[in-house]
PDB file of C-alpha atoms in Angstrom:
ATOM      1  CA  VAL A   2      -2.349   2.160  10.884  1.00 64.00           C
ATOM      2  CA  PHE A   3      -6.102   1.695  10.923  1.00 65.00           C
ATOM      3  CA  ALA A   4      -8.115  -1.394  10.027  1.00 67.00           C
ATOM      4  CA  PHE A   5     -11.786  -1.192   9.111  1.00 68.00           C
ATOM      5  CA  LYS A   6     -14.344  -3.801   8.194  1.00 72.00           C
ATOM      6  CA  LYS A   7     -17.756  -3.609   6.620  1.00 76.00           C
ATOM      7  CA  GLY A   8     -20.780  -5.469   7.917  1.00 83.00           C
ATOM      8  CA  THR A   9     -21.166  -7.864  10.821  1.00 86.00           C
ATOM      9  CA  ALA A  10     -18.494 -10.419   9.909  1.00 79.00           C
ATOM     10  CA  PRO A  11     -15.869 -11.004  12.613  1.00 77.00           C
ATOM     11  CA  HIS A  12     -12.639  -9.031  12.535  1.00 75.00           C
ATOM     12  CA  ILE A  13      -9.678 -10.626  10.781  1.00 74.00           C
ATOM     13  CA  ASN A  14      -6.778 -11.426  13.079  1.00 69.00           C
ATOM     14  CA  THR A  15      -4.070 -13.539  11.453  1.00 68.00           C
ATOM     15  CA  PHE A  16      -1.572 -13.500  14.269  1.00 65.00           C
ATOM     16  CA  GLU A  17      -3.534 -14.258  17.482  1.00 63.00           C
ATOM     17  CA  LEU A  18      -0.472 -14.225  19.724  1.00 61.00           C
ATOM     18  CA  GLY A  19       1.488 -16.600  17.530  1.00 61.00           C
ATOM     19  CA  GLN A  20      -1.213 -19.229  16.939  1.00 64.00           C
ATOM     20  CA  HIS A  21      -0.740 -19.004  13.168  1.00 62.00           C
ATOM     21  CA  GLY A  22       3.049 -18.773  13.118  1.00 66.00           C
ATOM     22  CA  ARG A  23       3.049 -14.984  13.399  1.00 67.00           C
ATOM     23  CA  TYR A  24       3.778 -13.159  16.630  1.00 69.00           C
ATOM     24  CA  ARG A  25       3.291  -9.423  17.015  1.00 71.00           C
ATOM     25  CA  THR A  26       4.089  -7.019  19.820  1.00 71.00           C
ATOM     26  CA  ASN A  27       3.367  -3.338  20.372  1.00 72.00           C
ATOM     27  CA  VAL A  28       6.908  -2.443  19.287  1.00 77.00           C
ATOM     28  CA  TRP A  29       7.821  -3.145  15.682  1.00 77.00           C
ATOM     29  CA  GLU A  30      11.456  -3.151  14.576  1.00 81.00           C
ATOM     30  CA  TYR A  31      12.210  -2.749  10.877  1.00 80.00           C
ATOM     31  CA  LYS A  32      15.182  -1.282   9.074  1.00 74.00           C
ATOM     32  CA  GLY A  33      14.131   2.078   7.649  1.00 69.00           C
ATOM     33  CA  VAL A  34      15.767   4.752   5.524  1.00 66.00           C
ATOM     34  CA  ASN A  35      17.803   5.970   8.487  1.00 67.00           C
ATOM     35  CA  THR A  36      19.542   2.591   8.759  1.00 66.00           C
ATOM     36  CA  MET A  37      22.897   2.488   7.002  1.00 66.00           C
ATOM     37  CA  ARG A  38      22.367  -0.146   4.310  1.00 67.00           C
ATOM     38  CA  ALA A  39      22.436  -0.708   0.565  1.00 75.00           C
ATOM     39  CA  GLY A  40      19.611   1.054  -1.275  1.00 71.00           C
ATOM     40  CA  ARG A  41      19.102   3.663   1.427  1.00 67.00           C
ATOM     41  CA  MET A  42      20.010   6.668  -0.713  1.00 66.00           C
ATOM     42  CA  GLU A  43      17.781   5.518  -3.586  1.00 75.00           C
ATOM     43  CA  GLU A  44      14.830   5.320  -1.189  1.00 69.00           C
ATOM     44  CA  LEU A  45      15.586   8.755   0.254  1.00 68.00           C
ATOM     45  CA  ALA A  46      15.628  10.161  -3.282  1.00 71.00           C
ATOM     46  CA  LEU A  47      12.057   8.889  -3.748  1.00 75.00           C
ATOM     47  CA  HIS A  48      10.514  10.511  -0.692  1.00 77.00           C
ATOM     48  CA  PRO A  49      11.747  11.874   2.662  1.00 73.00           C
ATOM     49  CA  THR A  50       9.700   9.407   4.748  1.00 78.00           C
ATOM     50  CA  VAL A  51       9.875   6.070   2.930  1.00 82.00           C
ATOM     51  CA  LYS A  52       8.359   3.259   5.017  1.00 88.00           C
ATOM     52  CA  PRO A  53       9.789  -0.277   4.923  1.00 90.00           C
ATOM     53  CA  VAL A  54       7.707  -2.410   2.551  1.00 93.00           C
ATOM     54  CA  GLN A  55       7.993  -5.436   4.858  1.00 92.00           C
ATOM     55  CA  MET A  56       6.539  -3.451   7.773  1.00 92.00           C
ATOM     56  CA  ILE A  57       3.528  -2.423   5.684  1.00 94.00           C
ATOM     57  CA  ALA A  58       3.171  -5.972   4.315  1.00 95.00           C
ATOM     58  CA  ASP A  59       3.129  -7.421   7.834  1.00 91.00           C
ATOM     59  CA  ALA A  60       0.491  -4.910   8.958  1.00 90.00           C
ATOM     60  CA  ILE A  61      -1.644  -5.702   5.906  1.00 92.00           C
ATOM     61  CA  LYS A  62      -1.354  -9.456   6.527  1.00 90.00           C
ATOM     62  CA  ASP A  63      -2.343  -8.969  10.168  1.00 85.00           C
ATOM     63  CA  VAL A  64      -5.790  -7.599   9.388  1.00 85.00           C
ATOM     64  CA  SER A  65      -6.798  -8.584   5.853  1.00 88.00           C
ATOM     65  CA  GLY A  66      -7.146 -11.497   3.479  1.00 90.00           C
ATOM     66  CA  ARG A  67      -5.965 -12.071  -0.082  1.00 94.00           C
ATOM     67  CA  GLY A  68      -7.916  -9.948  -2.537  1.00 96.00           C
ATOM     68  CA  ASP A  69      -8.895  -7.370   0.099  1.00 94.00           C
ATOM     69  CA  ILE A  70      -8.236  -3.656  -0.361  1.00 94.00           C
ATOM     70  CA  ALA A  71      -5.324  -1.829   1.264  1.00 95.00           C
ATOM     71  CA  LEU A  72      -6.030   1.922   1.130  1.00 95.00           C
ATOM     72  CA  ASP A  73      -3.318   4.532   1.637  1.00 95.00           C
ATOM     73  CA  LEU A  74      -4.531   8.121   1.399  1.00 95.00           C
ATOM     74  CA  PHE A  75      -0.980   9.481   1.595  1.00 94.00           C
ATOM     75  CA  GLY A  76       0.804   7.390  -1.056  1.00 94.00           C
ATOM     76  CA  GLY A  77       4.230   8.975  -0.550  1.00 91.00           C
ATOM     77  CA  SER A  78       6.799   6.608  -2.024  1.00 92.00           C
ATOM     78  CA  GLY A  79       4.399   3.754  -2.811  1.00 95.00           C
ATOM     79  CA  SER A  80       5.431   1.304  -0.080  1.00 95.00           C
ATOM     80  CA  THR A  81       1.787   0.357   0.536  1.00 97.00           C
ATOM     81  CA  LEU A  82       1.193  -0.361  -3.157  1.00 97.00           C
ATOM     82  CA  ILE A  83       4.191  -2.692  -3.292  1.00 97.00           C
ATOM     83  CA  ALA A  84       3.254  -4.344   0.018  1.00 98.00           C
ATOM     84  CA  ALA A  85      -0.295  -4.907  -1.231  1.00 98.00           C
ATOM     85  CA  HIS A  86       1.050  -6.440  -4.441  1.00 97.00           C
ATOM     86  CA  LYS A  87       3.420  -8.712  -2.479  1.00 97.00           C
ATOM     87  CA  THR A  88       0.629  -9.937  -0.189  1.00 97.00           C
ATOM     88  CA  GLY A  89      -2.047 -10.471  -2.837  1.00 98.00           C
ATOM     89  CA  ARG A  90      -4.133  -7.466  -1.839  1.00 97.00           C
ATOM     90  CA  ARG A  91      -5.459  -4.661  -4.024  1.00 96.00           C
ATOM     91  CA  GLY A  92      -3.575  -1.459  -3.247  1.00 95.00           C
ATOM     92  CA  TYR A  93      -5.418   1.835  -3.687  1.00 94.00           C
ATOM     93  CA  LEU A  94      -3.330   4.961  -3.157  1.00 94.00           C
ATOM     94  CA  CYS A  95      -3.947   8.697  -3.264  1.00 93.00           C
ATOM     95  CA  GLU A  96      -1.161  11.223  -3.538  1.00 93.00           C
ATOM     96  CA  LEU A  97      -1.521  14.974  -3.916  1.00 93.00           C
ATOM     97  CA  ASP A  98       1.932  15.748  -5.333  1.00 92.00           C
ATOM     98  CA  PRO A  99       2.281  14.780  -9.027  1.00 92.00           C
ATOM     99  CA  ILE A 100       6.028  14.261  -8.591  1.00 92.00           C
ATOM    100  CA  TYR A 101       5.419  11.593  -5.952  1.00 92.00           C
ATOM    101  CA  CYS A 102       2.673  10.081  -8.119  1.00 93.00           C
ATOM    102  CA  ASP A 103       5.230   9.583 -10.887  1.00 93.00           C
ATOM    103  CA  ARG A 104       7.731   8.134  -8.413  1.00 92.00           C
ATOM    104  CA  ILE A 105       5.140   5.711  -7.008  1.00 95.00           C
ATOM    105  CA  ILE A 106       4.336   4.476 -10.508  1.00 95.00           C
ATOM    106  CA  ALA A 107       8.007   4.106 -11.465  1.00 94.00           C
ATOM    107  CA  ARG A 108       8.787   2.273  -8.217  1.00 92.00           C
ATOM    108  CA  TRP A 109       5.858  -0.122  -8.667  1.00 95.00           C
ATOM    109  CA  GLU A 110       6.761  -0.787 -12.319  1.00 96.00           C
ATOM    110  CA  ALA A 111      10.351  -1.617 -11.318  1.00 93.00           C
ATOM    111  CA  PHE A 112       9.135  -3.921  -8.545  1.00 94.00           C
ATOM    112  CA  ALA A 113       6.380  -5.674 -10.514  1.00 95.00           C
ATOM    113  CA  HIS A 114       8.244  -5.815 -13.851  1.00 96.00           C
ATOM    114  CA  ASP A 115       5.018  -4.548 -15.355  1.00 95.00           C
ATOM    115  CA  GLU A 116       3.772  -1.367 -16.935  1.00 94.00           C
ATOM    116  CA  ALA A 117       1.131   0.773 -15.262  1.00 91.00           C
ATOM    117  CA  VAL A 118      -1.931   1.617 -17.320  1.00 86.00           C
ATOM    118  CA  LYS A 119      -2.604   5.331 -17.574  1.00 81.00           C
ATOM    119  CA  ILE A 120      -6.244   6.332 -17.303  1.00 80.00           C
ATOM    120  CA  GLU A 121      -6.922   9.824 -18.547  1.00 79.00           C
ATOM    121  CA  LYS A 122      -8.694  12.226 -16.216  1.00 77.00           C
ATOM    122  CA  ALA A 123     -11.424  12.785 -18.816  1.00 78.00           C
ATOM    123  CA  ALA A 124     -12.219   9.052 -18.843  1.00 76.00           C
ATOM    124  CA  ILE A 125     -12.545   8.991 -15.061  1.00 76.00           C
ATOM    125  CA  GLU A 126     -14.807  12.051 -15.086  1.00 79.00           C
ATOM    126  CA  ALA A 127     -16.962  10.543 -17.849  1.00 81.00           C
ATOM    127  CA  GLU A 128     -17.356   7.310 -15.852  1.00 79.00           C
ATOM    128  CA  PHE A 129     -18.326   9.293 -12.753  1.00 76.00           C
ATOM    129  CA  VAL A 130     -20.932  11.330 -14.680  1.00 79.00           C
ATOM    130  CA  SER A 131     -22.260   8.136 -16.269  1.00 78.00           C
ATOM    131  CA  ARG A 132     -22.722   6.468 -12.873  1.00 76.00           C
ATOM    132  CA  GLU A 133     -24.474   9.551 -11.469  1.00 75.00           C
ATOM    133  CA  ALA A 134     -26.895   9.546 -14.407  1.00 77.00           C
ATOM    134  CA  VAL A 135     -27.861   5.928 -13.671  1.00 75.00           C
ATOM    135  CA  GLN A 136     -28.597   6.709 -10.029  1.00 69.00           C
TER     136      GLN A 136
END
């Protein structure tokens, strides 16, 4: 987990050793896909290394504010996207494998009770070319 900031503003720290009702240590304990529990097999069917959404949500809350961006360059099963949604952040994910891309979208749609908007590759490329022409 990495946290970055832009500019000279102070770092965001929302736990400060429990001063804001949140206490964090160096060891985090969350129930993962290897814990025998309901829903475990469904998560394993999504991706072999599903991360607990609550763990990602806590990490996001530790170092960001509502409306900030949570970037995950290895989208996997989409846990970061759901955690960002739950915490009021904007989740941006990249995923190389189209199968996992489809699974991320399906998982988010089921969580959010919403439908993802598909943007065609040609539209993205046209926007990119348009922006380059302006510069």
